[in-house]
């Protein structure tokens, strides 16, 4: 495996200079599972762990290796595993906030060139959510592309596409069905050799199906939409970095529930992706989660997996923001964002207080 194939360039070369010539090698993290990593490098694919010194000295979860990171490692002469000594500077990253007394940043994917925001043109379709993620990604200054998948299931394709274009503000929009191999061509053409893309979107929107089409083989596990646990959650576990036959690199991720984007101090707790993901499983596409039959949100409330406070906040937000969904007025959008943040903060504070008791 040549380093360039993995996305190596002058930037990382410069970052690596202080370490070169000491039996140390650069490699890229393709999988992270707890404290175990898979490192891709000129030595091929190697299992690895951070060194004892690293674990002892490095403070903060976000300074540990993440998928997409370039690391400096050495091959253990005993078991031939990779001993990771350093993480090279990141050019870009996507993080989430992990719950706890003091919320911590956890990096989920690093050194990304293009983010593909995938939305399903089925029950998953939600213009407001797309708009919010677009804003979050644009703050990260990584190029974004909107992917509207499952076009084969959409009866009003033109309408949806037009609507999305009104919020896209120049961002490319790909309309496709991942069931057709030829439809991934626009994505493939953006992932030129050495360029790293990440697929973000709710679980079930087709990210793994797209990954498999790009790879030209079944690799990522595709889930049946009904194959969820009692909380309506998919079981697909891993984020994984994969090198494509044409030289591009793609990171497949699980649902957005896991990928709450972190932006600065506050983090993007100001969203209800967990509820929106549940809503995908409601019987009716326009379910208001009130008195409708087979409502997945109500069901989660009943079995206790959804907090009533979060549900109330979600409903409140839905009512308040309904009218402004397609507004282009920047001022209004800002006002809405501020209000959303305030509401969510109130709820989260309340929720936290209750958990403390
Ligand atoms: N009809 C249709 N089904 C799709 C499409 N893309 C994915 N699926 C199906 O949607 C389900 C979830 O796909 P998957 O790739 O696992 O979604 P992920 O959770 O985002 O990785 C699977 O049953 C796929 O076969 C599409 O474009 N059209
Ligand atoms: Mg998947
Ligand atoms: Zn519902």
Short mmCIF file of C-alpha atoms and ligand atoms in Angstrom, two decimals:
data_model
loop_
_atom_site.label_atom_id
_atom_site.label_comp_id
_atom_site.label_asym_id
_atom_site.label_seq_id
_atom_site.Cartn_x
_atom_site.Cartn_y
_atom_site.Cartn_z
CA UNK A 1 0.00 0.00 0.00
CA UNK A 2 1.50 3.31 -1.07
CA UNK A 3 0.97 6.19 1.34
CA UNK A 4 -0.39 8.45 -1.43
CA UNK A 5 -3.16 5.92 -1.99
CA UNK A 6 -4.15 6.49 1.63
CA UNK A 7 -4.30 10.27 1.26
CA UNK A 8 -0.71 11.13 2.23
CA UNK A 9 0.46 14.53 0.99
CA UNK A 10 2.95 17.34 1.60
CA UNK A 11 1.09 18.55 4.65
CA UNK A 12 1.42 15.24 6.50
CA UNK A 13 4.93 14.75 5.14
CA UNK A 14 5.89 18.02 6.84
CA UNK A 15 4.18 16.99 10.09
CA UNK A 16 6.03 13.67 10.03
CA UNK A 17 9.51 15.14 9.44
CA UNK A 18 10.49 15.33 13.14
CA UNK A 19 9.83 11.59 13.52
CA UNK A 20 11.40 10.21 10.38
CA UNK A 21 14.43 7.98 10.52
CA UNK A 22 13.88 6.60 14.03
CA UNK A 23 12.27 3.32 13.10
CA UNK A 24 8.96 5.15 13.09
CA UNK A 25 6.39 4.89 10.30
CA UNK A 26 3.34 6.91 9.26
CA UNK A 27 0.02 5.11 8.96
CA UNK A 28 -3.67 5.91 8.72
CA UNK A 29 -6.37 4.65 11.08
CA UNK A 30 -9.07 2.72 9.23
CA UNK A 31 -10.99 1.26 12.16
CA UNK A 32 -11.17 2.11 15.83
CA UNK A 33 -12.76 -0.24 18.32
CA UNK A 34 -12.38 0.95 21.90
CA UNK A 35 -8.61 1.00 22.44
CA UNK A 36 -7.82 -1.15 19.39
CA UNK A 37 -7.03 0.24 15.99
CA UNK A 38 -6.39 -0.97 12.49
CA UNK A 39 -3.54 0.97 10.91
CA UNK A 40 -3.01 1.09 7.14
CA UNK A 41 0.51 1.80 5.95
CA UNK A 42 3.31 0.67 3.65
CA UNK A 43 3.39 -2.43 5.85
CA UNK A 44 -0.22 -3.19 4.88
CA UNK A 45 -2.94 -3.63 7.47
CA UNK A 46 -1.75 -3.94 11.07
CA UNK A 47 -3.56 -4.18 14.43
CA UNK A 48 -2.45 -1.52 16.83
CA UNK A 49 -2.71 0.18 20.21
CA UNK A 50 -1.38 3.43 21.62
CA UNK A 51 1.87 3.10 23.56
CA UNK A 52 1.87 3.05 27.36
CA UNK A 53 3.52 6.46 27.36
CA UNK A 54 0.83 7.84 25.04
CA UNK A 55 -1.97 6.53 27.23
CA UNK A 56 -0.31 7.95 30.31
CA UNK A 57 0.60 11.35 28.95
CA UNK A 58 -2.13 12.29 26.52
CA UNK A 59 -5.06 14.05 28.14
CA UNK A 60 -8.47 14.37 26.55
CA UNK A 61 -10.37 11.86 24.45
CA UNK A 62 -10.10 14.05 21.35
CA UNK A 63 -6.31 13.69 21.33
CA UNK A 64 -6.53 9.93 20.85
CA UNK A 65 -6.45 8.44 17.35
CA UNK A 66 -9.69 8.48 15.35
CA UNK A 67 -10.70 7.00 12.01
CA UNK A 68 -8.94 8.97 9.28
CA UNK A 69 -6.09 10.10 11.52
CA UNK A 70 -2.47 9.86 10.44
CA UNK A 71 -0.41 8.37 13.25
CA UNK A 72 3.25 7.70 13.92
CA UNK A 73 3.85 4.09 14.89
CA UNK A 74 6.45 1.42 15.30
CA UNK A 75 6.16 -2.31 14.72
CA UNK A 76 6.43 -4.31 17.93
CA UNK A 77 9.27 -6.79 17.42
CA UNK A 78 7.32 -9.39 19.40
CA UNK A 79 3.76 -9.70 18.08
CA UNK A 80 4.29 -7.48 15.01
CA UNK A 81 1.46 -5.19 16.09
CA UNK A 82 1.55 -1.40 15.67
CA UNK A 83 2.53 0.68 18.69
CA UNK A 84 1.14 4.17 18.15
CA UNK A 85 3.25 7.02 19.52
CA UNK A 86 1.71 10.19 18.06
CA UNK A 87 -1.27 11.56 16.15
CA UNK A 88 -0.28 13.96 13.37
CA UNK A 89 -2.05 17.31 13.13
CA UNK A 90 -5.55 17.08 11.66
CA UNK A 91 -6.55 19.10 8.62
CA UNK A 92 -10.23 18.67 9.46
CA UNK A 93 -12.38 16.68 11.84
CA UNK A 94 -15.92 15.76 12.80
CA UNK A 95 -16.65 15.21 16.43
CA UNK A 96 -19.43 14.47 18.79
CA UNK A 97 -20.02 15.33 22.36
CA UNK A 98 -19.96 12.37 24.68
CA UNK A 99 -22.25 12.56 27.66
CA UNK A 100 -20.85 12.74 31.15
CA UNK A 101 -20.41 15.15 34.02
CA UNK A 102 -18.14 17.23 31.87
CA UNK A 103 -19.07 16.71 28.22
CA UNK A 104 -16.06 15.62 26.21
CA UNK A 105 -15.23 15.90 22.56
CA UNK A 106 -14.71 12.65 20.72
CA UNK A 107 -13.36 12.84 17.19
CA UNK A 108 -15.27 10.51 14.89
CA UNK A 109 -13.55 11.14 11.58
CA UNK A 110 -10.44 13.11 10.74
CA UNK A 111 -8.76 14.53 7.65
CA UNK A 112 -11.89 14.68 5.54
CA UNK A 113 -11.95 16.47 2.18
CA UNK A 114 -15.61 16.01 1.25
CA UNK A 115 -18.70 15.34 3.34
CA UNK A 116 -21.59 13.60 1.63
CA UNK A 117 -24.76 14.47 3.49
CA UNK A 118 -27.03 11.58 2.65
CA UNK A 119 -30.79 11.87 3.01
CA UNK A 120 -33.40 9.34 1.95
CA UNK A 121 -36.19 10.45 -0.35
CA UNK A 122 -38.54 8.26 1.68
CA UNK A 123 -39.78 8.81 5.23
CA UNK A 124 -36.32 10.15 6.10
CA UNK A 125 -36.82 13.27 4.01
CA UNK A 126 -36.70 16.37 6.21
CA UNK A 127 -35.65 19.70 4.78
CA UNK A 128 -35.10 21.35 8.13
CA UNK A 129 -32.72 18.68 9.34
CA UNK A 130 -30.76 18.83 6.10
CA UNK A 131 -30.48 22.58 6.40
CA UNK A 132 -29.17 22.28 9.94
CA UNK A 133 -26.52 19.74 9.02
CA UNK A 134 -25.51 21.74 6.02
CA UNK A 135 -24.90 24.71 8.29
CA UNK A 136 -22.91 22.61 10.75
CA UNK A 137 -20.75 21.12 8.01
CA UNK A 138 -20.17 24.47 6.36
CA UNK A 139 -18.85 25.80 9.64
CA UNK A 140 -16.24 23.05 9.47
CA UNK A 141 -15.06 24.46 6.12
CA UNK A 142 -15.01 21.03 4.54
CA UNK A 143 -16.60 20.78 1.11
CA UNK A 144 -20.09 19.34 1.30
CA UNK A 145 -22.28 17.55 -1.23
CA UNK A 146 -25.94 16.73 -0.70
CA UNK A 147 -26.95 13.20 -1.70
CA UNK A 148 -30.66 12.53 -2.10
CA UNK A 149 -30.85 8.74 -2.17
CA UNK A 150 -33.71 6.31 -2.81
CA UNK A 151 -34.99 8.32 -5.76
CA UNK A 152 -36.70 5.11 -6.86
CA UNK A 153 -39.04 5.41 -3.87
CA UNK A 154 -39.99 9.04 -4.43
CA UNK A 155 -43.17 9.90 -6.29
CA UNK A 156 -42.57 13.65 -6.36
CA UNK A 157 -38.90 13.78 -7.19
CA UNK A 158 -38.96 17.12 -8.96
CA UNK A 159 -40.68 18.85 -6.08
CA UNK A 160 -38.24 17.47 -3.50
CA UNK A 161 -35.20 18.32 -5.60
CA UNK A 162 -36.42 21.88 -6.15
CA UNK A 163 -37.06 22.30 -2.46
CA UNK A 164 -33.57 21.08 -1.59
CA UNK A 165 -32.01 23.39 -4.16
CA UNK A 166 -33.58 26.35 -2.35
CA UNK A 167 -31.48 25.59 0.74
CA UNK A 168 -28.39 24.24 -1.06
CA UNK A 169 -26.85 27.67 -1.77
CA UNK A 170 -24.47 26.40 -4.40
CA UNK A 171 -23.70 23.05 -2.77
CA UNK A 172 -23.86 20.23 -5.31
CA UNK A 173 -26.91 17.99 -5.12
CA UNK A 174 -26.77 14.37 -6.31
CA UNK A 175 -30.12 12.65 -6.81
CA UNK A 176 -29.70 8.90 -7.02
CA UNK A 177 -30.72 5.39 -6.17
CA UNK A 178 -27.98 3.32 -4.56
CA UNK A 179 -29.63 0.23 -5.99
CA UNK A 180 -28.33 1.25 -9.42
CA UNK A 181 -24.56 0.89 -9.77
CA UNK A 182 -24.30 3.66 -12.36
CA UNK A 183 -25.92 6.20 -10.04
CA UNK A 184 -22.84 6.45 -7.80
CA UNK A 185 -20.75 7.83 -10.69
CA UNK A 186 -21.01 11.48 -9.51
CA UNK A 187 -19.76 10.50 -6.05
CA UNK A 188 -16.98 8.38 -7.48
CA UNK A 189 -15.82 11.18 -9.75
CA UNK A 190 -15.38 13.50 -6.76
CA UNK A 191 -13.31 10.93 -4.89
CA UNK A 192 -10.19 11.24 -6.98
CA UNK A 193 -7.01 9.45 -5.82
CA UNK A 194 -6.00 10.48 -2.31
CA UNK A 195 -9.23 12.40 -1.62
CA UNK A 196 -11.16 11.33 1.48
CA UNK A 197 -14.95 11.48 1.67
CA UNK A 198 -17.25 10.67 4.56
CA UNK A 199 -20.89 9.60 4.31
CA UNK A 200 -23.08 11.19 6.97
CA UNK A 201 -26.79 10.64 7.43
CA UNK A 202 -29.42 8.86 9.50
CA UNK A 203 -29.21 5.12 9.72
CA UNK A 204 -31.06 3.38 6.92
CA UNK A 205 -30.57 6.08 4.29
CA UNK A 206 -28.24 3.89 2.23
CA UNK A 207 -24.70 4.87 3.24
CA UNK A 208 -23.42 1.30 3.30
CA UNK A 209 -25.20 0.50 0.04
CA UNK A 210 -23.45 3.49 -1.56
CA UNK A 211 -20.13 2.33 -0.07
CA UNK A 212 -20.57 -1.11 -1.57
CA UNK A 213 -21.39 0.35 -4.97
CA UNK A 214 -18.25 2.48 -4.81
CA UNK A 215 -16.19 -0.55 -3.82
CA UNK A 216 -17.82 -2.70 -6.47
CA UNK A 217 -18.40 -5.44 -3.92
CA UNK A 218 -20.39 -6.28 -0.81
CA UNK A 219 -18.25 -5.11 2.06
CA UNK A 220 -20.16 -2.86 4.42
CA UNK A 221 -23.06 -4.58 6.05
CA UNK A 222 -26.35 -3.35 4.64
CA UNK A 223 -29.23 -3.54 7.08
CA UNK A 224 -32.81 -4.27 6.40
CA UNK A 225 -34.78 -1.21 7.47
CA UNK A 226 -36.83 -3.39 9.78
CA UNK A 227 -33.80 -5.03 11.35
CA UNK A 228 -33.71 -2.65 14.27
CA UNK A 229 -33.67 -3.22 17.97
CA UNK A 230 -36.60 -2.24 20.15
CA UNK A 231 -35.50 1.38 20.17
CA UNK A 232 -35.62 1.60 16.42
CA UNK A 233 -31.85 1.74 16.36
CA UNK A 234 -29.68 0.04 13.83
CA UNK A 235 -26.98 -2.27 14.97
CA UNK A 236 -24.33 -1.39 12.35
CA UNK A 237 -21.40 -0.72 14.63
CA UNK A 238 -18.35 0.67 12.91
CA UNK A 239 -16.97 3.63 11.15
CA UNK A 240 -14.56 2.39 8.58
CA UNK A 241 -12.13 3.97 6.17
CA UNK A 242 -11.89 2.16 2.84
CA UNK A 243 -9.69 2.63 -0.19
CA UNK A 244 -11.69 2.52 -3.43
CA UNK A 245 -10.55 0.81 -6.64
CA UNK A 246 -10.22 4.19 -8.39
CA UNK A 247 -7.97 5.57 -5.64
CA UNK A 248 -10.45 7.63 -3.63
CA UNK A 249 -11.07 6.98 0.04
CA UNK A 250 -14.44 6.71 1.78
CA UNK A 251 -15.50 6.53 5.41
CA UNK A 252 -18.81 4.79 6.07
CA UNK A 253 -20.47 5.75 9.35
CA UNK A 254 -23.46 4.62 11.39
CA UNK A 255 -26.44 6.94 11.97
CA UNK A 256 -26.40 10.62 12.78
CA UNK A 257 -27.68 9.82 16.22
CA UNK A 258 -24.13 8.79 16.86
CA UNK A 259 -22.72 11.67 14.90
CA UNK A 260 -23.97 14.69 16.75
CA UNK A 261 -21.74 17.30 15.28
CA UNK A 262 -19.64 19.31 17.65
CA UNK A 263 -19.12 22.90 16.80
CA UNK A 264 -17.05 24.91 19.21
CA UNK A 265 -17.90 25.21 22.87
CA UNK A 266 -21.59 24.53 22.78
CA UNK A 267 -21.63 21.50 20.57
CA UNK A 268 -24.68 20.78 18.48
CA UNK A 269 -26.85 19.41 21.21
CA UNK A 270 -29.41 21.69 19.65
CA UNK A 271 -31.05 19.01 17.64
CA UNK A 272 -33.36 16.09 17.98
CA UNK A 273 -31.79 13.57 15.69
CA UNK A 274 -32.67 10.71 17.97
CA UNK A 275 -36.35 11.57 17.58
CA UNK A 276 -36.04 12.26 13.89
CA UNK A 277 -34.43 8.88 13.42
CA UNK A 278 -37.25 7.24 15.31
CA UNK A 279 -39.75 9.08 13.13
CA UNK A 280 -38.39 7.28 10.08
CA UNK A 281 -40.15 4.22 11.44
CA UNK A 282 -43.56 5.87 11.89
CA UNK A 283 -46.22 4.45 9.64
CA UNK A 284 -47.15 7.77 8.12
CA UNK A 285 -44.62 9.98 6.46
CA UNK A 286 -46.30 13.11 7.79
CA UNK A 287 -46.86 11.66 11.27
CA UNK A 288 -47.29 14.38 13.89
CA UNK A 289 -46.48 11.86 16.66
CA UNK A 290 -49.70 12.63 18.44
CA UNK A 291 -52.62 10.30 17.82
CA UNK A 292 -51.48 8.48 14.67
CA UNK A 293 -51.40 4.66 14.65
CA UNK A 294 -48.03 2.86 14.54
CA UNK A 295 -46.09 5.89 15.65
CA UNK A 296 -42.51 4.93 16.54
CA UNK A 297 -42.01 8.08 18.60
CA UNK A 298 -45.03 7.41 20.81
CA UNK A 299 -43.90 3.82 21.13
CA UNK A 300 -40.47 4.91 22.36
CA UNK A 301 -42.18 7.19 24.88
CA UNK A 302 -44.24 4.27 26.13
CA UNK A 303 -41.35 1.84 26.51
CA UNK A 304 -39.33 4.52 28.29
CA UNK A 305 -36.50 4.75 25.76
CA UNK A 306 -37.46 8.34 24.93
CA UNK A 307 -37.46 10.99 27.63
CA UNK A 308 -40.83 12.81 27.88
CA UNK A 309 -39.00 16.14 28.29
CA UNK A 310 -37.19 15.68 25.00
CA UNK A 311 -40.45 14.73 23.33
CA UNK A 312 -42.15 17.89 24.59
CA UNK A 313 -39.26 20.02 23.39
CA UNK A 314 -39.31 18.38 20.00
CA UNK A 315 -43.03 18.98 19.61
CA UNK A 316 -42.63 22.59 20.69
CA UNK A 317 -39.87 23.13 18.18
CA UNK A 318 -41.88 21.50 15.40
CA UNK A 319 -44.77 23.86 16.04
CA UNK A 320 -42.59 26.95 16.28
CA UNK A 321 -40.36 26.36 13.32
CA UNK A 322 -42.99 24.97 10.99
CA UNK A 323 -43.82 28.24 9.31
CA UNK A 324 -40.23 29.23 8.69
CA UNK A 325 -38.99 26.01 7.20
CA UNK A 326 -38.18 27.38 3.79
CA UNK A 327 -37.34 30.91 4.78
CA UNK A 328 -34.31 32.39 3.11
CA UNK A 329 -34.14 35.34 5.37
CA UNK A 330 -30.82 35.08 7.18
CA UNK A 331 -32.16 37.07 10.09
CA UNK A 332 -35.09 34.80 10.59
CA UNK A 333 -32.85 31.78 10.30
CA UNK A 334 -30.56 33.18 12.96
CA UNK A 335 -33.47 33.99 15.22
CA UNK A 336 -34.77 30.49 14.78
CA UNK A 337 -31.39 28.99 15.53
CA UNK A 338 -31.05 31.08 18.67
CA UNK A 339 -34.51 30.11 19.81
CA UNK A 340 -33.88 26.44 19.07
CA UNK A 341 -30.70 26.58 21.08
CA UNK A 342 -32.47 28.21 24.01
CA UNK A 343 -35.25 25.67 24.05
CA UNK A 344 -32.88 22.77 23.79
CA UNK A 345 -30.67 24.17 26.51
CA UNK A 346 -33.64 24.45 28.83
CA UNK A 347 -34.57 20.87 28.14
CA UNK A 348 -31.07 19.55 28.51
CA UNK A 349 -30.59 21.44 31.76
CA UNK A 350 -33.84 20.05 33.08
CA UNK A 351 -32.87 16.59 31.94
CA UNK A 352 -29.45 16.84 33.57
CA UNK A 353 -30.91 18.09 36.85
CA UNK A 354 -33.29 15.17 36.89
CA UNK A 355 -30.51 12.70 36.22
CA UNK A 356 -28.52 14.10 39.12
CA UNK A 357 -31.36 13.49 41.57
N1 LIG B 1 -35.32 1.39 -2.66
C1 LIG B 1 -34.10 1.73 -2.26
N2 LIG B 1 -33.56 1.13 -1.19
C2 LIG B 1 -32.32 1.48 -0.81
C3 LIG B 1 -31.56 2.44 -1.51
N3 LIG B 1 -30.36 2.57 -0.90
C4 LIG B 1 -30.37 1.73 0.15
N4 LIG B 1 -31.55 1.06 0.21
C5 LIG B 1 -31.97 0.06 1.22
O1 LIG B 1 -32.10 0.73 2.48
C6 LIG B 1 -31.71 -0.12 3.54
C7 LIG B 1 -30.64 0.52 4.39
O2 LIG B 1 -29.46 0.69 3.62
P1 LIG B 1 -28.02 0.83 4.27
O3 LIG B 1 -27.07 0.99 3.16
O4 LIG B 1 -27.77 -0.25 5.26
O5 LIG B 1 -28.19 2.21 5.06
P2 LIG B 1 -27.17 2.88 6.09
O6 LIG B 1 -27.71 2.58 7.46
O7 LIG B 1 -27.24 4.34 5.78
O8 LIG B 1 -25.83 2.29 5.86
C8 LIG B 1 -31.26 -1.43 2.88
O9 LIG B 1 -32.33 -2.32 2.92
C9 LIG B 1 -30.94 -1.01 1.46
O10 LIG B 1 -31.10 -2.06 0.54
C10 LIG B 1 -32.17 3.06 -2.67
O11 LIG B 1 -31.60 3.92 -3.35
N5 LIG B 1 -33.43 2.66 -2.99
MG1 LIG B 2 -24.57 1.37 7.27
ZN1 LIG B 3 -44.97 9.28 14.67
#
